Structure formats: structure tokens, C-alpha cells
Coordinates of C-alpha atoms in Angstrom, one line a residue:
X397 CA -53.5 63.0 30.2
X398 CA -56.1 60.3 29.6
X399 CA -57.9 60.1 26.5
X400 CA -61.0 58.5 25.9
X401 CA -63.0 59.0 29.6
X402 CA -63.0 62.4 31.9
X403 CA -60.6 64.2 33.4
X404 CA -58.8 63.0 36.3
X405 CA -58.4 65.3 39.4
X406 CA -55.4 65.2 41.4
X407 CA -56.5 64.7 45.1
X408 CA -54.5 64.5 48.2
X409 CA -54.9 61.3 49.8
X410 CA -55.8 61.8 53.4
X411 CA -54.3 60.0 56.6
X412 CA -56.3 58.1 58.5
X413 CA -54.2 58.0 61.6
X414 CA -54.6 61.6 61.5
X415 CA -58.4 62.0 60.6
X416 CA -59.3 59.6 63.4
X417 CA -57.9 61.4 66.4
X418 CA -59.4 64.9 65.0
X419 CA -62.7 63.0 64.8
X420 CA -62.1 61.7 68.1
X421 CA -60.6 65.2 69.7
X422 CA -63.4 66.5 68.9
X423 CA -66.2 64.3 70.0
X424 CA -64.5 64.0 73.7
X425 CA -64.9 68.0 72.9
X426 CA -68.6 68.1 72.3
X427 CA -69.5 65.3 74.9
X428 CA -68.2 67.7 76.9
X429 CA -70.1 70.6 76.0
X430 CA -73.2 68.2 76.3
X431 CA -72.6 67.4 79.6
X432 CA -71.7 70.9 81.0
X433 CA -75.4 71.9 79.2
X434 CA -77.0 69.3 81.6
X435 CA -74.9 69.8 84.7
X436 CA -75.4 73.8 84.3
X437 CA -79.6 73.1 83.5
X438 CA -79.9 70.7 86.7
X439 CA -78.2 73.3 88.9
X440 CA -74.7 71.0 89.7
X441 CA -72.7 73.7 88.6
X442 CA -71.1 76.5 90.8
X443 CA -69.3 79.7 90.6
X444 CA -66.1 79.5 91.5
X445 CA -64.4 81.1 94.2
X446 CA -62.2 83.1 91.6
X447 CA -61.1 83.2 87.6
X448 CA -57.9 81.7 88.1
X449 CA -59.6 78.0 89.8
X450 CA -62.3 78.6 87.3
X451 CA -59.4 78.7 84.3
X452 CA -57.6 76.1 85.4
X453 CA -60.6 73.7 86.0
X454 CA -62.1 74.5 82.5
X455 CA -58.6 73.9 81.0
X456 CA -58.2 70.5 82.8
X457 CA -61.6 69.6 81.4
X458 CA -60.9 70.6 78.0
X459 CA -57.9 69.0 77.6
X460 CA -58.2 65.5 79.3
X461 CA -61.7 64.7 77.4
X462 CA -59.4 65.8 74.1
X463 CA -56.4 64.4 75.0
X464 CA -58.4 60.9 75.7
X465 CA -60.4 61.1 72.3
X466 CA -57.0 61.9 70.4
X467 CA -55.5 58.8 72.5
X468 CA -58.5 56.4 71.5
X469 CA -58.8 57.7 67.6
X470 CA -55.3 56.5 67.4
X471 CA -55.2 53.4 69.0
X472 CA -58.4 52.4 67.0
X473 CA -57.0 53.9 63.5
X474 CA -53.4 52.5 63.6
X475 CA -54.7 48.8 64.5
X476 CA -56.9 49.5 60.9
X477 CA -54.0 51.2 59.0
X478 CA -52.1 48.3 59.9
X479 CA -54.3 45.7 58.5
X480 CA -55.2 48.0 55.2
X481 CA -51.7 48.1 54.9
X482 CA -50.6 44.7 54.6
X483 CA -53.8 44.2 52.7
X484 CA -52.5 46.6 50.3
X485 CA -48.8 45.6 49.5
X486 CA -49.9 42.0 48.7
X487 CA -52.6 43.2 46.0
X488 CA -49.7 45.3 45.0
X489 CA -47.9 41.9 44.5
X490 CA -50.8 40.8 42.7
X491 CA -50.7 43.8 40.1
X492 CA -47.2 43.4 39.4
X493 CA -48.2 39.3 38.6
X494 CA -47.0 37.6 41.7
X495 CA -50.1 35.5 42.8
X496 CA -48.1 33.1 44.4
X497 CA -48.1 35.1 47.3
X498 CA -51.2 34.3 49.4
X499 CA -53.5 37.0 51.5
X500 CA -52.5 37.0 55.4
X501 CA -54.9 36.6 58.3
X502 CA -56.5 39.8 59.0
X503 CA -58.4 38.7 62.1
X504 CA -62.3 37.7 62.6
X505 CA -63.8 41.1 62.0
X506 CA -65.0 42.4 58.5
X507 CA -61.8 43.2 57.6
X508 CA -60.6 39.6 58.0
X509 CA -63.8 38.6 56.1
X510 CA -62.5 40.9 53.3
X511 CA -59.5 39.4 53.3
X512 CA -60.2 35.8 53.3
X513 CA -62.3 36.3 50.0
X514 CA -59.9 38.2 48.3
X515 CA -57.8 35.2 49.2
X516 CA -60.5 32.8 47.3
X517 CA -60.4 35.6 44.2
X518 CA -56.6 35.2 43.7
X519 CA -56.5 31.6 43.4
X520 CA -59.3 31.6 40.4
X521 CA -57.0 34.8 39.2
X522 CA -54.5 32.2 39.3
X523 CA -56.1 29.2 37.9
X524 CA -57.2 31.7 35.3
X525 CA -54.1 33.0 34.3
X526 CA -52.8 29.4 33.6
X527 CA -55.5 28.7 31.6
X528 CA -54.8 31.6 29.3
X529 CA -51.3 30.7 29.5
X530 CA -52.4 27.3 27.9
X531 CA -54.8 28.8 25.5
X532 CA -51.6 31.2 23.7
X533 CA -49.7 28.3 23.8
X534 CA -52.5 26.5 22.1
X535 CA -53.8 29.5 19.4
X536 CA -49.6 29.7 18.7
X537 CA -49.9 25.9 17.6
X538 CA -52.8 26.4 15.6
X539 CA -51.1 29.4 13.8
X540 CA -48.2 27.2 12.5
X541 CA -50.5 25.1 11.5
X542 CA -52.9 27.5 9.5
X543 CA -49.6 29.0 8.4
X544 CA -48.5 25.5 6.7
X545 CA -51.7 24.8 5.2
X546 CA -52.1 27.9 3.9
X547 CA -48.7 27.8 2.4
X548 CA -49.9 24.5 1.0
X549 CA -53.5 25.8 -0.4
X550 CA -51.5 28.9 -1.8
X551 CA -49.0 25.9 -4.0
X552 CA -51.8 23.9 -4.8
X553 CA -53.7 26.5 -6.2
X554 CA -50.6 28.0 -8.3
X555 CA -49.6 24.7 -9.3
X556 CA -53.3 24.3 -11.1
X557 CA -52.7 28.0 -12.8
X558 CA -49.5 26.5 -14.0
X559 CA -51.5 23.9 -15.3
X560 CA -54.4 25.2 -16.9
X561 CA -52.7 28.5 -18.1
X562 CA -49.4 28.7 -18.8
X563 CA -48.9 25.1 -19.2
X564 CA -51.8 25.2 -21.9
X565 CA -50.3 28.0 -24.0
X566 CA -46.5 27.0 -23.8
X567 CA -48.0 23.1 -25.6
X568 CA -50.2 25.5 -27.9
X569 CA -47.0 27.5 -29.1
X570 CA -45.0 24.3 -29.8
X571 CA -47.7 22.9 -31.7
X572 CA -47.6 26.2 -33.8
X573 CA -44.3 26.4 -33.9
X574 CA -44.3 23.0 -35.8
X575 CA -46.7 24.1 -38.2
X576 CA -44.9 26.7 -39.0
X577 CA -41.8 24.5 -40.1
X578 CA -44.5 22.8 -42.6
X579 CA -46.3 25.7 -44.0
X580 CA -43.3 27.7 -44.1
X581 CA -41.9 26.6 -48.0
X582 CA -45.2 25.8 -48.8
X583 CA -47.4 29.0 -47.8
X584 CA -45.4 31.9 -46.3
X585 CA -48.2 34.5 -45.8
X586 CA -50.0 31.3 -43.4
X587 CA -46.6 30.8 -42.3
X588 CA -46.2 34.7 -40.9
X589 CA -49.9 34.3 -40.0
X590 CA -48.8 31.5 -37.5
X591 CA -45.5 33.6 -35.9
X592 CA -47.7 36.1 -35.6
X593 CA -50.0 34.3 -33.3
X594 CA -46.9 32.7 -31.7
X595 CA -45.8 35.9 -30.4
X596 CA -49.2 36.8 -28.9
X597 CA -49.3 33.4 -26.8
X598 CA -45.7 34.0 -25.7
X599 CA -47.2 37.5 -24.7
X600 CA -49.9 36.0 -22.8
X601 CA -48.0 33.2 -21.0
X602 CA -45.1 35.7 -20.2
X603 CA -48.2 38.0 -18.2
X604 CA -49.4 34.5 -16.5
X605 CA -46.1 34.4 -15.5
X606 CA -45.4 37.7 -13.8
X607 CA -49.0 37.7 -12.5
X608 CA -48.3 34.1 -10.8
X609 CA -44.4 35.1 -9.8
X610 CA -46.2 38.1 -8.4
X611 CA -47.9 35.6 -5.8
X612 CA -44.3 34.3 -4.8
X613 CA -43.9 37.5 -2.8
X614 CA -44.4 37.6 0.8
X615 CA -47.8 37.3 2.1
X616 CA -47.2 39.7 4.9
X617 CA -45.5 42.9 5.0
X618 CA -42.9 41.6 6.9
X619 CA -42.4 44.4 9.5
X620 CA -42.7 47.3 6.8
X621 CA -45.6 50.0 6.8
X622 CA -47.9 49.6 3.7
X623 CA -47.2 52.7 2.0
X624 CA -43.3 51.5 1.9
X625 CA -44.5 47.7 1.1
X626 CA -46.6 48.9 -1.6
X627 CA -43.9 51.0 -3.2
X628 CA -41.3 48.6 -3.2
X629 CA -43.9 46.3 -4.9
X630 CA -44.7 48.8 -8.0
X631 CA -41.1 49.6 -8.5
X632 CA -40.2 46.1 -8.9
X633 CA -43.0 46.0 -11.1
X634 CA -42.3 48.5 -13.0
X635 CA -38.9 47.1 -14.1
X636 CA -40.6 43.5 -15.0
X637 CA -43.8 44.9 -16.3
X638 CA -45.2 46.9 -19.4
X639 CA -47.9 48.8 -17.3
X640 CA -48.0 52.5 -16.1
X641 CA -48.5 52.9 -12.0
X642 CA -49.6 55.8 -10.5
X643 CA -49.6 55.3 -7.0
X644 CA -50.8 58.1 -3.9
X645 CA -51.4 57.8 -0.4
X646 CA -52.1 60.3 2.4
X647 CA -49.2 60.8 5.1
X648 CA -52.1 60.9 7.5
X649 CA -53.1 57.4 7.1
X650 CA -52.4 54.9 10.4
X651 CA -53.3 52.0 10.5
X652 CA -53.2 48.7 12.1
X653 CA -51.1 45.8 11.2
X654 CA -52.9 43.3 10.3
X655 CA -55.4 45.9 8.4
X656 CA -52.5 46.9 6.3
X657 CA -51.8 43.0 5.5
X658 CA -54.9 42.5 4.4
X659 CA -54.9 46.4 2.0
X660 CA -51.4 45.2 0.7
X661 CA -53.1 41.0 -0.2
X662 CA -56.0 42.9 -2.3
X663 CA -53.5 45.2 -3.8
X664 CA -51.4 42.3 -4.6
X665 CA -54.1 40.2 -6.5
X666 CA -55.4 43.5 -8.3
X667 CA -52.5 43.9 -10.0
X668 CA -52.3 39.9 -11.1
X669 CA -55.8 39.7 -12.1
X670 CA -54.8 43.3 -14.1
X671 CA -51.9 42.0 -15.8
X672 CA -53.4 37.8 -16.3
X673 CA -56.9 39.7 -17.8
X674 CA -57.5 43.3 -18.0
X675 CA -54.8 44.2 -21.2
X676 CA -54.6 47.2 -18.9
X677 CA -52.1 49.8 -20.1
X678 CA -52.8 52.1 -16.7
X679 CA -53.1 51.2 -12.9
X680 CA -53.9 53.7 -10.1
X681 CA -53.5 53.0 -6.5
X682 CA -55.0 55.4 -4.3
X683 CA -55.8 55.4 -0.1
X684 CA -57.0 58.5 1.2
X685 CA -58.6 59.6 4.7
X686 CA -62.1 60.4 4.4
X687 CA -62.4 61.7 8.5
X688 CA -62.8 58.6 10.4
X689 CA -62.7 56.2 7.3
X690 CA -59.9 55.2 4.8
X691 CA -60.6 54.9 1.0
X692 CA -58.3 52.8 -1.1
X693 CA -59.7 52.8 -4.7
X694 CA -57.8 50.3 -7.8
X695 CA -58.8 51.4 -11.3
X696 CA -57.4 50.5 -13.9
X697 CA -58.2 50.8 -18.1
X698 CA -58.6 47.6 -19.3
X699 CA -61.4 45.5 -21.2
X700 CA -63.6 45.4 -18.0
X701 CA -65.6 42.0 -17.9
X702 CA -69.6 41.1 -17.1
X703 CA -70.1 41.2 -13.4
X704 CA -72.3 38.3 -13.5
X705 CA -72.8 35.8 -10.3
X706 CA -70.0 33.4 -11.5
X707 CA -67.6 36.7 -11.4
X708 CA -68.7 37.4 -7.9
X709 CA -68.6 33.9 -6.2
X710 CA -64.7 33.7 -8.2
X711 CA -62.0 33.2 -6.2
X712 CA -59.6 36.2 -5.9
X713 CA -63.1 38.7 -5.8
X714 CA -65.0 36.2 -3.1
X715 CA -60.8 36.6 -1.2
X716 CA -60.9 40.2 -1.5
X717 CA -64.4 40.3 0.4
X718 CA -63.4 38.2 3.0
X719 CA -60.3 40.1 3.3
X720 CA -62.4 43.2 3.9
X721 CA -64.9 41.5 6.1
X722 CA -62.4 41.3 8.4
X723 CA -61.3 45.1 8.7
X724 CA -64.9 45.8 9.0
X725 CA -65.0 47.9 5.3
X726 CA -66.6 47.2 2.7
X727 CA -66.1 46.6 -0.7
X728 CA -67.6 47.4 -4.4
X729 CA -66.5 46.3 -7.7
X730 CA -67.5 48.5 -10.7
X731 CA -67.1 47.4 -13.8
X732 CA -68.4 46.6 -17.5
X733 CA -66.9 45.5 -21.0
X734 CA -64.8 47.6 -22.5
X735 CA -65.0 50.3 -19.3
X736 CA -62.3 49.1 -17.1
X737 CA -62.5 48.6 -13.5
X738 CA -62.3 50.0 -10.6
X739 CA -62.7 48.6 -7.0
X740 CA -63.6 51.1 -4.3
X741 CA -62.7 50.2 -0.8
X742 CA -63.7 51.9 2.8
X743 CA -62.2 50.5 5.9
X744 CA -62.8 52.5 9.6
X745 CA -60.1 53.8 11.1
X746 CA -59.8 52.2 14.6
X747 CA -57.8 53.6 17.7
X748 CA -54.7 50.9 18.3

């Protein structure tokens, strides 16, 4: 069954050999009719002497006209199934990919004609087939080669997170840290004050951390489905991280690879911007199938944030649009201070 396009009926092919020397049979037969009509109307014709020479001349004219029309339908059809034939098993060699194999004479009529340009069509089939050939080999090259610079973009970038996060606060707790051996004989309630605010800024760089260790993980889902992907990733969270996850997806939900890649990226960089910002305490993941569309929406209930033009044009949003650009979804961020966020996100479901 074919899906997609109508219904194929199943037809018996038809012989040609056969079909000929009917169509010939009978045209000997009505030639002969036609010439019987004029023979009778002009007065050539006689009544025979009796039935039986009148049977057995009718018969003889009958069957010689026939048996000649049968004869001359099959020369004339077998010399054409002959041709079509070798015609046909070398563009069966062409489906199956040998093109090396070139198209034999088929004489001067039209059929030869066919066949000489279906001989000029294989050899740009041919010269086409190397060039695509050369192309794969060519886009292959070029993915190594985006793969290693984004491999280097992706350390770059971490490296200056490093820096201006977590590198920043661990220099900020050893500065308090020494204070605190000043202040500590001197004024003990400043002293406590200054722990205190040590402990929150080992809080914070501990998040950076996990958020940015969170960005070690594979990029691609390696061969798994998202649904599995994506639970292996919140139960591994959920060991290292302080932060409830709900998590729900429809069985129904298919879809392509390189779809789910991209759904298990913005997942990936919800949760870090969740657990580096948001001082979220709750995280839903949700995809369902809304008839021909998926829905994937990330709330969670942190401090929210001004969705302002600098917010938009920032780097892990202005990603997660171009990740969705590329499904052909589209994406909505919906937010405010103190209201949490939530990211709503539609992708069409496509046939594979």
C-alpha cells in the first residue's frame, strides 16, 4: 500500500507478440470481407456447383488471409520485443546503479533514435552521479570542520563564564574570607555577617558550576530518543541539583533526529540559565501532540527578569531561536519580575 498519492491498480501486462498477430488475424480477416463485398457487388462472384466446393473454398480463404496476417503480426512484433527488450534490461542495469554499461545499437529507425539518446542521458547520469559523489565527500569535510570549530566556540565561550563568573566570586570569597580573620576578635556580629555572605557566594559559584558542567554533556543525543535523553539528563540532575523536575511527554510523539537534537540543546540551556539565574525551586518539562504540531513548554518559578531588547538579542535566547528556526516552530518567551518564566515552543510534525 502506498501512502501519500492514489491507489495503484494491479494490471496484467499484455504480450505484444500475442496482441500483434490478433491485430493482424484479423485485419487479413476484414480485408477479406472487403474484398468479397466488391467482388460480389461487380458480379465476379458465382454460385458454386455444390456446398461442399463452396465450404472448402470459403475455408481456404479464411484461413490463408488469417494464417498470413498472424504470420506477418509476428515477424513484425518479435523483431520490436527484441529491441524493447534489450532496451529494457540495460535501464534495469541502470536502476540497480551500473551506468557503466552503455546502451546497444538498436538500428536506424525510431527505436534506434530512442536509444542512442538514452545513451547521451546515462553518461550526464553518470557525470552527475560523480559529482554528488564529490559533493558528500566535500559537505563530510566541512562537517569535521564545523564540528571542531564549534567544539572550539563552545570552550571559548565556557572558558569566559569561568572567567567572569565563577572565577569572579571564588577571588570575592577569599577576599572575605580574609576579612573575616581580621574582624573576627575584633567585631564578631560583622564577623558572622561576612560568613554569612560567604556561604551565599559559595552557593552561587557552586550553581555556575553545575549550570556550566551541565554544558560538558554531549551535544547530540548520541543515538538515544529524546524522551530517554531527556530523562537520563533530570535524573542526573536531580542527584547534583537542589531543584524539583517534573517532566511529561506524550508516547505519541515522533520525531526526527536532528529535530530532537535541537528540543534536547534548548532543554539543555533552560535548565542552566534556570539554575545560573532564576533561584528557581520548580522546573516543568512538558511536549505534547497538538494534531499535526508538537508543544514543548519550560516553566519554571523563579524571579522572572525584564524582557527588554538586550534580553532578546542575548546569547542562549537569540540560540534557542535559531535552534527553532531550523525545525520550522516557533518560539515565545513569557516572562516578568518576580512571575517566572515559561518558554512555549511549537514545532510541525513532518513525515520522515
Amino acid at each position: 500500500m502506498q501512502k501519500g498519492g492514489p491507489p495503484v491498480e494491479n494490471k496484467k501486462n499484455t504480450n505484444m507478440v500475442s496482441r500483434s498477430m490478433g491485430e493482424g488475424a484479423l485485419f487479413s480477416f476484414v480485408m477479406l470481407l472487403v474484398i468479397l463485398y466488391i467482388m460480389y457487388t461487380y458480379g465476379y462472384l458465382e454460385p458454386f456447383e455444390n456446398w461442399e466446393i463452396g465450404l472448402r473454398t470459403a475455408l481456404s480463404l479464411i484461413v490463408l488471409p488469417i494464417g498470413f496476417g498472424v504470420g506477418f503480426g509476428f515477424y513484425q512484433s518479435f523483431r520490436i520485443k527484441r529491441k524493447l527488450e534489450r532496451l529494457r534490461e540495460t535501464l534495469l542495469l541502470w536502476e540497480k546503479g551500473n551506468l557503466t554499461l552503455s546502451m546497444p545499437k538498436l538500428g536506424e529507425d525510431e527505436l534506434g533514435r530512442l536509444g542512442e539518446q538514452l545513451g547521451r542521458i546515462s553518461g550526464k547520469w553518470e557525470n552527475q552521479v560523480t559529482t554528488l559523489q564529490r559533493l558528500s565527500t566535500h559537505n563530510a569535510q566541512l562537517a569535521e570542520q564545523a564540528r571542531v570549530s564549534a567544539i572550539v566556540e563552545e570552550r571559548q565561550r565556557l572558558a569566559r563564564e569561568l572567567h567572569d563568573a565563577v572565577s569572579q566570586q571564588l577571588f570575592a570569597i577569599s577576599m572575605t574570607a580574609t576579612a573575616v580573620g581580621r574582624t573576627l576578635e575584633k567585631d564578631f556580629d560583622k564577623a558572622q555577617r561576612q560568613i554569612a555572605l560567604i556561604e551565599e557566594m559559595a552557593a552561587v559559584a557552586q550553581s555556575e558550576m553545575r549550570a556550566l558542567l551541565l554544558h560538558l554533556r554531549p551535544v547530540y543525543l548520541d543515538g538515544k530518543g529524546l524522551e530517554q535523553g531527556l530523562q537520563e539528563l533530570i535524573k542526573e540532575l536531580k542527584v547534583k541539583v537542589p531543584i524539583e523536575i517534573l517532566f511529561e511527554m506524550d508516547p505519541d510523539v515522533h520525531l526526527l533526529k536532528g529535530v530532537e537534537n535541537h528540543l534536547f540543546r534548548i532543554v539543555q540551556e533552560t535548565i542552566s540559565n534556570t539554575l545560573r539565574h532564576a533561584k528557581a525551586e520548580k522546573l516543568e518539562i512538558r511536549l505534547h501532540r497538538r494534531g499535526d504540531t508538537v508543544r514543548m513548554t519550560l516553566r519554571d518559578d523563579g524571579i522572572g527578569f525584564e524582557m527588554d531588547e538586550s534580553k532578546k538579542t542575548s546569547y542562549g535566547l537569540s540560540n534557542m531561536q535559531e535552534r527553532i528556526v531550523e525545525t520550522g516552530g516557533s518560539i515565545q518567551f513569557i516572562t516578568a519580575p518576580g512571575k517566572g518564566t515559561r518558554i512555549e515552543i511549537t514545532v510541525p510534525l513532518v513525515n520522515e
